[in-house]
């Protein structure tokens, strides 16, 4: 692969229709077609003369027309929601993906998960102007909120105003509104104009992500956060929360006669009448699946996948397994060090932690060599720095960094000679290979000791192996398993020393929310390390604003180098697939999942087949096997072959 890919450059030049990679239908409308109906405005917003509209109804269906509507889909939820709000405190918890799936995920324009082309969603047409920051949208007049009210341009204006408000207590969205939007204007009920703050090389992704907030149903005041914490959303998607059992479950119900049912790119999706989410610890999901209380799970551990699926339901074909290959950025997954914690303020100590991470041992002994080590902060995107050198497992080098950080065996003299330093390094090799020699201490008598907080019981084995490696080097890594939601919240609030967490990623890196100084000064955001520098701020600005692809690429590559050098993030591993276990009655299209699927719930293209359910129930009652699936791996898009595995 060439180092200088430039697939995204066309998106910065939407005025050239061929660059978008779409088969579009184009209409030319004069400004008489629509204009602001807001009475009393001195300068009403109108459409420009000769506006050229784009749409795309030519890409393949996302779901299957053979899908069957009906039934209740039972699925595990890692933790009960901290809130049902879309923004504000705790709105980025384990439930957030579900909460957003039927609200915020319905942007003005979508992206096809196989072709990557732009497709209609809440807007039927769009028009990017030559300034690369002004976009007009024709809203779908059929769109309705779950309470029956029409979705209009005013609902987008309200969202923009809401994002700016201090009442939402959300610095990320406050900053996002200021950084990205100069104005959001209603032209008429079904025509909207958005003006970005600057010309963009990706105007649709940057400025078309607004979702509609039901302005008729929301009162934004100083009590909004506390009042709405447990209020369910009025949604534009096909499901709304209909029932909860606090701490136990959340149930979604399908909206009657949902407005999107006949829209091309929604066909074959959202097939269930109800979605019942049950709060279950990830390591217990298989138990509940075997009992028939869940319809499907995703299997996240290689050991379980390779060793434990030998029971009767699998042998008889009642439960199906599929390893579905998908293609996505890997996201930020691994161990994170809190730069506000005293022990991690020293870069040499952080580098020592990097060199004590033995990925090869973990992959070989615990994960059946199924994984690939991550290196880049932007892994899986064209912006990942290909020249980045990964930290290697090297206990000798780790001990040298520990020495530089001031940590030595308790019985060593504080001001040892050069020869003593060499002896300590050699002794480190011996200690690493044979036994522990106690925990290292600094000149103040403080031990090389810290706590790792995490929220997945399934990763305890991996962390225990790491704990042993660290202890051999004289570092005391203590493990603290918390409820998943609590562990996640501790990370957001920087109430940890080291934590294990995962963040998904989009096609384009989003370094601002993770690395900019504006979030370093606050907590309850995605800068969980407390990192930020002026240099990185400037590089983020180049990435966000420069229309030249090469300049953007160089800026992000430099950010990648800085993150690696600062050593506050220990990248874990990646897998280009999703492991699915489901009862035979849960059916999938021939491709199983669209190519751009990060989570099994991103594209709900599967369904319950009542005839297969009846057949399965009869087979189970009689102890009879049904047809086995000869090939577990599902690689419809040839991803495994491209990886050479």
XYZ file of C-alpha atoms in Angstrom:
645
model
C 0.000 0.000 0.000
C 1.336 3.404 -0.885
C 2.130 5.695 1.982
C 0.296 8.554 0.299
C -3.251 7.406 -0.231
C -5.662 10.191 -0.956
C -9.114 8.623 -1.109
C -10.607 11.427 0.953
C -9.516 14.301 -1.251
C -12.543 14.004 -3.468
C -14.803 14.744 -0.497
C -13.242 18.160 -0.206
C -14.365 18.952 -3.745
C -18.031 18.075 -3.880
C -18.609 20.635 -6.650
C -17.043 18.095 -9.044
C -19.722 15.420 -9.087
C -17.389 12.671 -10.278
C -15.235 13.045 -7.145
C -17.955 11.923 -4.810
C -17.970 8.406 -6.211
C -21.781 8.499 -6.406
C -24.259 7.795 -9.127
C -26.413 10.838 -8.485
C -29.575 12.333 -9.798
C -29.283 16.079 -10.274
C -31.990 18.721 -10.312
C -31.606 22.452 -10.858
C -33.948 24.679 -8.924
C -34.107 28.444 -8.856
C -34.284 30.435 -5.650
C -38.006 30.741 -6.180
C -38.294 27.070 -5.198
C -37.892 27.867 -1.523
C -37.124 30.829 0.639
C -37.286 31.732 4.285
C -40.813 31.964 5.608
C -39.668 33.633 8.823
C -41.610 36.875 8.854
C -39.896 40.037 9.986
C -36.321 38.988 9.138
C -34.382 41.777 7.469
C -32.210 39.338 5.512
C -34.061 36.040 5.161
C -32.022 33.035 4.075
C -32.880 31.897 0.559
C -31.643 29.289 -1.860
C -29.021 30.417 -4.362
C -29.992 30.694 -8.010
C -29.355 27.582 -10.034
C -28.670 25.357 -7.051
C -27.627 21.827 -8.038
C -29.050 19.110 -5.807
C -27.483 15.685 -5.296
C -28.941 12.416 -4.121
C -28.101 8.728 -4.421
C -30.702 6.018 -4.790
C -28.509 3.751 -6.903
C -26.385 1.907 -4.334
C -27.308 -1.653 -3.291
C -29.718 -2.304 -0.456
C -28.128 -2.466 2.984
C -30.516 -5.090 4.325
C -32.175 -8.082 2.687
C -35.643 -7.876 1.103
C -36.130 -11.453 2.349
C -36.050 -10.294 5.969
C -39.112 -11.124 8.068
C -40.671 -8.544 10.365
C -41.674 -9.496 13.909
C -40.611 -11.060 17.177
C -38.564 -9.937 20.174
C -34.796 -9.768 19.937
C -33.118 -10.575 23.255
C -29.576 -9.246 23.651
C -27.185 -8.548 26.553
C -26.348 -5.077 27.838
C -23.109 -4.670 29.760
C -24.400 -2.127 32.259
C -27.631 -0.341 33.084
C -27.799 3.191 31.629
C -26.287 5.986 33.668
C -28.681 8.277 31.794
C -31.134 8.244 28.910
C -30.017 11.697 27.775
C -28.145 11.989 24.477
C -25.793 14.706 25.750
C -24.593 15.924 29.117
C -22.972 14.094 32.026
C -22.620 10.297 31.718
C -24.179 10.243 28.241
C -21.232 8.284 26.814
C -21.787 5.121 28.844
C -22.313 1.482 27.840
C -25.911 2.226 26.787
C -24.965 5.214 24.623
C -24.638 3.197 21.414
C -28.197 1.944 21.753
C -29.514 5.344 22.799
C -27.942 7.005 19.769
C -28.799 4.231 17.307
C -32.340 5.489 16.810
C -31.697 9.206 17.375
C -28.294 10.779 16.699
C -27.363 8.059 14.195
C -30.064 9.408 11.883
C -28.053 12.250 10.394
C -28.965 14.372 7.437
C -26.833 12.284 5.092
C -25.580 8.756 5.711
C -22.708 6.721 4.340
C -23.325 3.386 2.687
C -21.583 0.670 4.754
C -20.333 -1.206 1.684
C -19.652 1.396 -1.016
C -18.771 4.301 1.334
C -20.888 6.568 -0.883
C -23.168 9.191 0.643
C -26.844 8.225 0.748
C -30.080 9.949 1.805
C -31.158 9.634 5.390
C -33.088 12.489 6.993
C -32.418 14.625 3.910
C -33.433 13.408 0.467
C -31.101 15.855 -1.342
C -28.071 17.974 -0.520
C -25.965 20.610 -2.225
C -22.402 21.519 -1.252
C -21.398 25.009 -2.367
C -18.060 26.032 -3.855
C -16.900 27.586 -0.589
C -16.690 24.042 0.834
C -18.512 25.061 3.994
C -22.089 25.893 2.986
C -24.505 23.019 2.456
C -28.221 23.062 1.676
C -30.510 20.166 2.526
C -33.949 19.068 1.383
C -35.512 17.282 4.354
C -37.665 14.223 3.869
C -41.247 15.470 4.335
C -42.310 11.977 5.412
C -40.050 12.013 8.486
C -41.842 11.948 11.838
C -40.830 11.816 15.464
C -42.084 8.900 17.508
C -44.815 11.146 18.952
C -46.175 11.738 15.449
C -44.903 15.289 14.951
C -43.188 16.187 11.682
C -39.430 16.660 11.585
C -38.725 20.173 10.334
C -35.766 22.467 9.814
C -36.477 24.118 13.152
C -35.574 20.876 14.940
C -32.046 21.102 13.524
C -31.731 24.740 14.469
C -32.792 23.745 17.982
C -30.134 21.019 18.135
C -27.447 23.561 17.231
C -28.653 25.978 19.898
C -28.826 23.164 22.413
C -25.247 22.122 21.678
C -24.119 25.656 22.496
C -26.018 25.877 25.768
C -24.333 25.730 29.171
C -27.478 24.017 30.462
C -26.445 20.691 28.897
C -23.214 20.607 30.971
C -21.313 19.033 28.098
C -18.003 20.713 27.186
C -17.491 18.427 24.206
C -20.669 19.541 22.443
C -20.181 23.138 23.505
C -16.784 23.024 21.847
C -18.058 21.066 18.852
C -20.762 23.634 18.116
C -18.274 26.502 18.331
C -15.602 24.741 16.282
C -17.793 23.488 13.447
C -20.919 25.590 12.961
C -21.150 29.237 11.995
C -24.900 29.022 11.494
C -27.782 26.601 11.084
C -30.690 28.261 9.294
C -34.260 27.350 8.474
C -35.271 28.358 4.958
C -38.672 26.730 5.185
C -40.051 23.715 7.056
C -38.241 21.247 4.798
C -35.221 23.220 3.635
C -32.141 23.793 5.772
C -28.856 25.607 5.372
C -25.745 24.788 7.392
C -22.666 26.997 7.249
C -19.463 25.617 8.704
C -16.826 27.743 10.369
C -14.241 27.056 7.653
C -13.773 25.434 4.251
C -13.519 21.700 4.776
C -11.957 18.872 2.812
C -14.858 16.716 4.045
C -17.866 19.053 4.270
C -20.508 16.309 4.416
C -18.927 14.396 7.351
C -18.057 17.646 9.129
C -21.312 19.531 8.792
C -24.089 17.069 7.935
C -23.976 15.116 11.185
C -26.635 17.131 12.996
C -29.599 15.149 14.233
C -33.071 16.597 14.876
C -34.092 17.394 18.449
C -37.884 17.616 18.912
C -38.119 21.315 19.714
C -41.801 20.916 20.558
C -40.982 18.411 23.338
C -37.819 19.814 24.958
C -37.568 22.621 27.494
C -33.933 23.651 27.862
C -33.306 25.371 31.192
C -30.916 25.210 34.127
C -32.667 22.099 35.491
C -32.536 20.229 32.200
C -29.753 17.785 33.156
C -31.312 16.586 36.408
C -34.852 16.599 35.034
C -34.076 14.551 31.929
C -31.594 11.989 33.260
C -34.227 9.239 33.240
C -36.472 10.569 30.464
C -36.736 8.413 27.350
C -36.008 9.985 23.983
C -38.587 11.093 21.452
C -36.879 9.440 18.485
C -36.813 9.676 14.699
C -35.635 6.081 14.331
C -37.786 2.951 14.381
C -37.550 2.225 18.133
C -38.253 4.013 21.408
C -37.610 2.903 24.959
C -40.903 1.536 26.224
C -40.006 -0.068 29.532
C -37.149 -0.417 32.014
C -36.437 -2.425 35.129
C -33.859 -0.380 36.984
C -30.522 -2.132 37.083
C -31.874 -5.085 35.112
C -33.243 -4.349 31.639
C -34.230 -1.846 28.963
C -36.875 -2.621 26.338
C -37.294 -0.875 22.983
C -40.571 -1.044 21.069
C -40.942 -0.493 17.356
C -42.779 2.640 16.294
C -46.088 1.842 14.591
C -46.047 2.636 10.863
C -42.548 4.058 11.107
C -41.985 6.669 8.399
C -38.792 4.990 7.131
C -40.265 1.552 6.471
C -40.398 1.947 2.684
C -37.236 4.016 2.237
C -34.658 2.241 0.086
C -31.762 2.063 2.526
C -33.913 1.008 5.486
C -35.399 -2.011 3.688
C -34.479 -5.235 5.469
C -33.288 -3.452 8.600
C -34.910 -3.006 12.038
C -36.957 -6.166 11.701
C -37.960 -6.840 15.317
C -41.118 -5.700 17.051
C -39.192 -5.396 20.317
C -35.572 -5.288 21.430
C -35.117 -6.516 24.994
C -31.747 -5.611 26.495
C -30.880 -7.475 29.653
C -28.081 -6.336 31.955
C -25.646 -9.246 32.005
C -21.956 -9.317 32.757
C -20.121 -10.106 29.502
C -18.568 -13.263 30.922
C -22.064 -14.625 31.743
C -23.637 -13.994 28.339
C -22.959 -17.494 27.039
C -24.714 -19.018 30.040
C -27.861 -17.017 29.306
C -27.645 -17.841 25.595
C -27.510 -21.570 26.362
C -30.601 -21.201 28.543
C -32.457 -19.653 25.611
C -32.821 -16.293 27.333
C -30.771 -14.543 24.645
C -31.027 -14.896 20.875
C -27.462 -13.938 20.016
C -24.196 -12.864 21.589
C -20.826 -11.748 20.309
C -17.920 -13.792 21.601
C -14.986 -11.607 22.544
C -12.521 -14.159 23.880
C -10.447 -16.493 21.713
C -10.215 -19.096 24.460
C -13.975 -19.436 24.807
C -14.407 -19.405 21.027
C -11.861 -22.180 20.527
C -12.460 -24.340 23.591
C -15.930 -24.014 25.040
C -18.279 -24.375 22.072
C -18.372 -28.150 22.191
C -21.699 -28.650 23.993
C -24.789 -30.330 22.588
C -26.520 -27.279 21.142
C -23.458 -26.521 19.008
C -22.798 -30.139 18.033
C -26.404 -30.523 16.896
C -26.474 -27.285 14.929
C -29.046 -25.633 17.158
C -26.621 -22.839 17.972
C -24.677 -21.436 15.026
C -21.272 -19.793 15.110
C -19.907 -17.339 12.549
C -16.658 -15.397 12.427
C -17.686 -12.519 10.161
C -14.834 -10.555 8.592
C -15.361 -6.801 8.465
C -13.194 -3.818 7.598
C -12.949 -0.888 9.977
C -10.572 1.368 11.852
C -9.518 -0.448 15.001
C -10.212 2.267 17.533
C -8.305 3.039 20.717
C -8.027 -0.123 22.773
C -5.570 -0.893 25.518
C -4.151 0.318 28.814
C -4.204 4.015 29.592
C -2.127 5.913 32.123
C -3.535 8.896 33.976
C -1.014 11.702 33.565
C -2.426 13.331 36.683
C -1.488 10.287 38.786
C 1.907 10.959 40.455
C 3.474 7.680 39.383
C 2.713 8.279 35.692
C 3.956 11.850 35.493
C 7.415 10.470 34.704
C 7.822 9.589 31.019
C 10.642 7.132 31.701
C 8.354 5.177 34.009
C 5.658 5.141 31.323
C 8.143 3.842 28.750
C 9.160 1.084 31.140
C 5.499 0.015 31.261
C 5.468 -0.162 27.458
C 8.495 -2.463 27.346
C 6.941 -4.808 29.919
C 3.903 -5.530 27.723
C 4.439 -9.045 26.304
C 1.874 -9.237 23.507
C 3.453 -12.279 21.873
C 3.084 -14.332 25.047
C -0.540 -13.282 25.483
C -1.416 -13.986 21.864
C 0.309 -17.369 21.864
C -0.780 -18.694 25.240
C -4.213 -17.138 25.710
C -5.553 -16.051 22.335
C -4.645 -18.879 19.930
C -2.578 -16.454 17.824
C -5.767 -14.957 16.400
C -4.871 -11.317 16.938
C -2.644 -8.599 15.536
C -0.834 -6.084 17.718
C -1.923 -2.502 17.343
C 0.767 0.128 16.934
C -0.784 3.403 15.831
C -3.186 5.650 17.711
C -5.035 5.779 14.361
C -4.808 2.069 13.532
C -6.815 0.952 10.517
C -7.081 4.387 8.898
C -4.975 5.788 6.059
C -3.644 8.301 8.595
C -1.790 5.713 10.675
C 1.927 6.451 10.614
C 3.550 3.541 8.710
C 6.998 4.410 10.060
C 6.019 4.145 13.703
C 8.202 1.702 15.614
C 6.277 -0.335 18.195
C 7.538 -0.788 21.721
C 8.977 -4.284 22.036
C 8.830 -6.540 25.044
C 12.264 -5.907 26.602
C 12.666 -6.356 30.378
C 16.287 -5.186 30.281
C 15.383 -1.925 28.585
C 12.391 -1.578 30.922
C 14.694 -1.844 33.940
C 16.928 0.870 32.446
C 13.926 3.181 32.121
C 12.890 2.355 35.684
C 16.383 3.315 36.835
C 16.123 6.622 34.960
C 12.778 7.196 36.648
C 14.487 6.715 39.998
C 13.212 3.237 40.886
C 15.714 0.721 42.241
C 15.740 -2.330 44.498
C 15.231 -1.273 48.127
C 18.725 -2.344 49.213
C 20.565 -0.415 46.493
C 22.391 2.753 47.371
C 20.640 5.849 46.077
C 23.611 7.246 44.207
C 25.101 4.168 42.615
C 28.019 4.241 40.228
C 27.904 3.516 36.530
C 29.038 -0.050 37.218
C 26.216 -0.449 39.706
C 23.783 0.698 37.041
C 25.103 -1.985 34.673
C 24.842 -4.560 37.471
C 21.232 -3.537 38.157
C 20.349 -3.992 34.494
C 21.964 -7.439 34.409
C 20.277 -8.394 37.630
C 17.005 -7.304 36.065
C 17.462 -9.969 33.411
C 18.072 -12.601 36.070
C 15.106 -11.460 38.125
C 12.859 -11.409 35.088
C 13.823 -14.945 34.234
C 13.661 -16.505 37.633
C 12.049 -14.833 40.582
C 10.929 -11.562 42.037
C 13.201 -9.442 44.132
C 10.624 -7.250 45.762
C 9.055 -4.077 44.477
C 11.337 -1.260 43.352
C 11.236 2.012 45.251
C 12.344 5.561 44.579
C 14.524 7.738 46.794
C 11.454 8.764 48.810
C 10.697 5.117 49.560
C 7.606 5.115 47.310
C 7.033 1.736 45.625
C 6.677 1.188 41.886
C 3.059 0.280 42.448
C -0.244 1.224 40.839
C -3.786 -0.082 40.309
C -5.370 -1.085 36.995
C -9.144 -0.601 36.940
C -11.134 -2.533 34.351
C -14.687 -3.703 33.720
C -14.471 -7.065 31.960
C -14.012 -10.294 33.872
C -12.957 -11.948 30.611
C -9.734 -9.929 30.547
C -8.644 -10.919 34.056
C -6.512 -13.767 32.683
C -4.684 -11.436 30.317
C -4.065 -8.862 33.006
C -2.887 -11.540 35.412
C -0.220 -12.625 32.921
C 0.808 -8.989 32.537
C 0.845 -8.633 36.304
C 3.368 -11.479 36.500
C 5.646 -9.896 33.891
C 5.542 -6.563 35.673
C 6.222 -8.121 39.046
C 9.291 -9.917 37.724
C 10.638 -6.485 36.827
C 9.905 -5.149 40.311
C 6.663 -3.354 39.477
C 3.525 -4.033 41.499
C 0.476 -3.940 39.209
C -2.690 -4.397 41.272
C -5.920 -5.395 39.524
C -9.302 -3.878 40.362
C -12.327 -5.351 38.568
C -15.321 -2.998 38.652
C -18.831 -3.054 37.258
C -18.413 -2.046 33.563
C -20.308 1.234 33.845
C -18.355 2.229 36.936
C -15.028 1.405 35.305
C -15.963 3.467 32.252
C -17.078 6.390 34.410
C -13.827 6.304 36.405
C -11.965 6.718 33.140
C -14.027 9.694 32.007
C -13.518 11.417 35.334
C -9.794 10.492 35.533
C -10.360 8.760 38.837
C -7.866 6.006 38.148
C -4.141 5.343 37.823
C -4.167 2.902 34.906
C -7.338 1.731 33.198
C -8.350 -0.650 30.436
C -10.881 0.708 27.992
C -11.883 0.731 24.347
C -13.082 3.479 22.000
C -14.445 2.804 18.532
C -13.357 4.938 15.583
C -14.773 6.302 12.362
C -13.294 6.408 8.874
C -11.585 9.670 9.763
C -9.504 10.155 12.909
C -10.923 12.471 15.584
C -7.811 13.593 17.505
C -9.389 16.729 18.974
C -11.687 14.951 21.409
C -8.806 12.812 22.702
C -5.731 15.030 22.628
C -6.594 18.739 22.547
C -5.772 20.962 25.517
C -9.367 22.227 25.664
C -10.360 18.812 27.015
C -7.237 18.428 29.118
C -8.583 21.138 31.416
C -11.894 19.348 31.943
C -12.961 15.844 32.920
C -15.917 13.708 31.805
C -14.687 13.618 28.221
C -12.585 11.362 25.996
C -9.243 12.881 26.983
C -9.018 10.272 29.704
C -5.246 10.689 30.104
C -5.275 14.426 30.763
C -2.965 15.012 27.796
C -2.552 18.161 25.750
C 0.224 20.290 24.237
C 0.364 23.404 22.067
C 2.165 21.449 19.336
C -0.585 18.848 19.141
C -3.219 21.601 19.165
C -1.584 23.139 16.097
C -1.323 19.779 14.358
C -5.010 19.111 15.037
C -5.822 22.480 13.490
C -3.882 21.548 10.347
C -5.659 18.202 10.135
C -9.079 19.790 10.544
C -8.602 22.844 8.330
C -5.924 22.312 5.678
C -7.373 21.407 2.284
C -4.118 19.777 1.186
C -4.115 16.038 1.835
C -0.339 15.820 2.206
C -0.291 18.479 4.916
C -3.056 16.724 6.815
C -1.300 13.385 6.520
C 1.988 14.796 7.794
C 0.208 16.471 10.731
C -1.522 13.277 11.861
C 1.634 11.240 11.403
C 3.397 13.678 13.726
C 0.563 13.355 16.274
C 1.017 9.588 16.075
C 4.731 10.002 16.838
C 4.012 12.249 19.807
C 1.467 9.867 21.338
C 3.945 7.026 20.966
C 6.795 9.065 22.432
C 4.738 10.235 25.409
C 3.923 6.570 26.074
C 0.689 7.066 28.052
C -1.226 4.548 25.911
C -0.304 0.852 25.610
C -2.098 -0.386 22.462
C -3.563 -3.871 22.707
C -4.641 -6.055 19.803
C -7.082 -6.000 16.926
C -9.222 -8.521 15.084
C -10.744 -7.883 11.636
C -13.854 -9.861 12.425
C -16.859 -10.182 14.727
C -17.551 -13.561 16.336
C -21.281 -14.269 16.472
C -23.149 -17.058 18.252
C -26.898 -17.287 17.604
C -29.797 -19.707 17.616
C -30.634 -21.159 14.224
C -33.912 -19.241 13.940
C -32.015 -15.932 13.843
C -31.255 -15.449 10.176
C -28.794 -13.250 8.286
C -28.383 -12.108 4.677
C -25.860 -14.016 2.554
C -23.210 -11.384 3.329
C -24.042 -11.634 7.057
C -23.039 -8.033 7.890
C -22.116 -4.985 5.791
C -18.390 -4.432 5.276
C -18.229 -1.349 7.508
C -19.600 -2.902 10.692
C -17.938 -2.171 14.010
C -20.604 -3.553 16.311
C -23.187 -6.243 15.637
C -25.872 -3.661 16.367
C -24.633 -1.060 13.847
C -26.678 -2.502 11.003
C -29.625 -4.560 12.197
C -30.018 -6.648 9.047
C -30.897 -9.931 10.788
C -34.336 -11.273 11.659
C -36.280 -14.052 13.392
C -37.713 -16.751 11.124
C -40.800 -18.235 12.872
C -40.781 -21.424 10.731
C -37.153 -22.151 11.583
C -37.963 -21.454 15.222
C -40.698 -24.068 15.196
C -38.375 -26.565 13.476
C -35.642 -25.839 16.009
C -37.967 -26.292 18.978
C -39.073 -29.656 17.602
C -35.464 -30.748 17.036
C -34.482 -29.779 20.569
C -37.490 -31.598 22.032
C -36.537 -34.758 20.125
C -32.794 -34.397 20.651
C -32.246 -34.345 16.892
C -29.508 -32.548 15.008
C -30.245 -30.081 12.245
C -28.067 -29.070 9.324
C -24.587 -28.020 10.388
C -22.820 -25.049 8.865
C -19.663 -26.344 7.211
C -17.781 -23.035 7.231
C -17.633 -20.885 10.345
C -15.652 -18.067 8.704
C -17.791 -15.671 6.676
C -15.551 -13.550 4.460
C -17.918 -12.166 1.863
C -15.641 -9.192 1.083
C -12.318 -11.072 0.834
C -10.814 -9.332 3.855
C -8.968 -12.349 5.254
C -7.307 -12.962 1.915
C -6.067 -9.375 1.730
C -4.568 -9.782 5.192
C -2.780 -12.920 4.070
C -4.331 -15.129 6.766
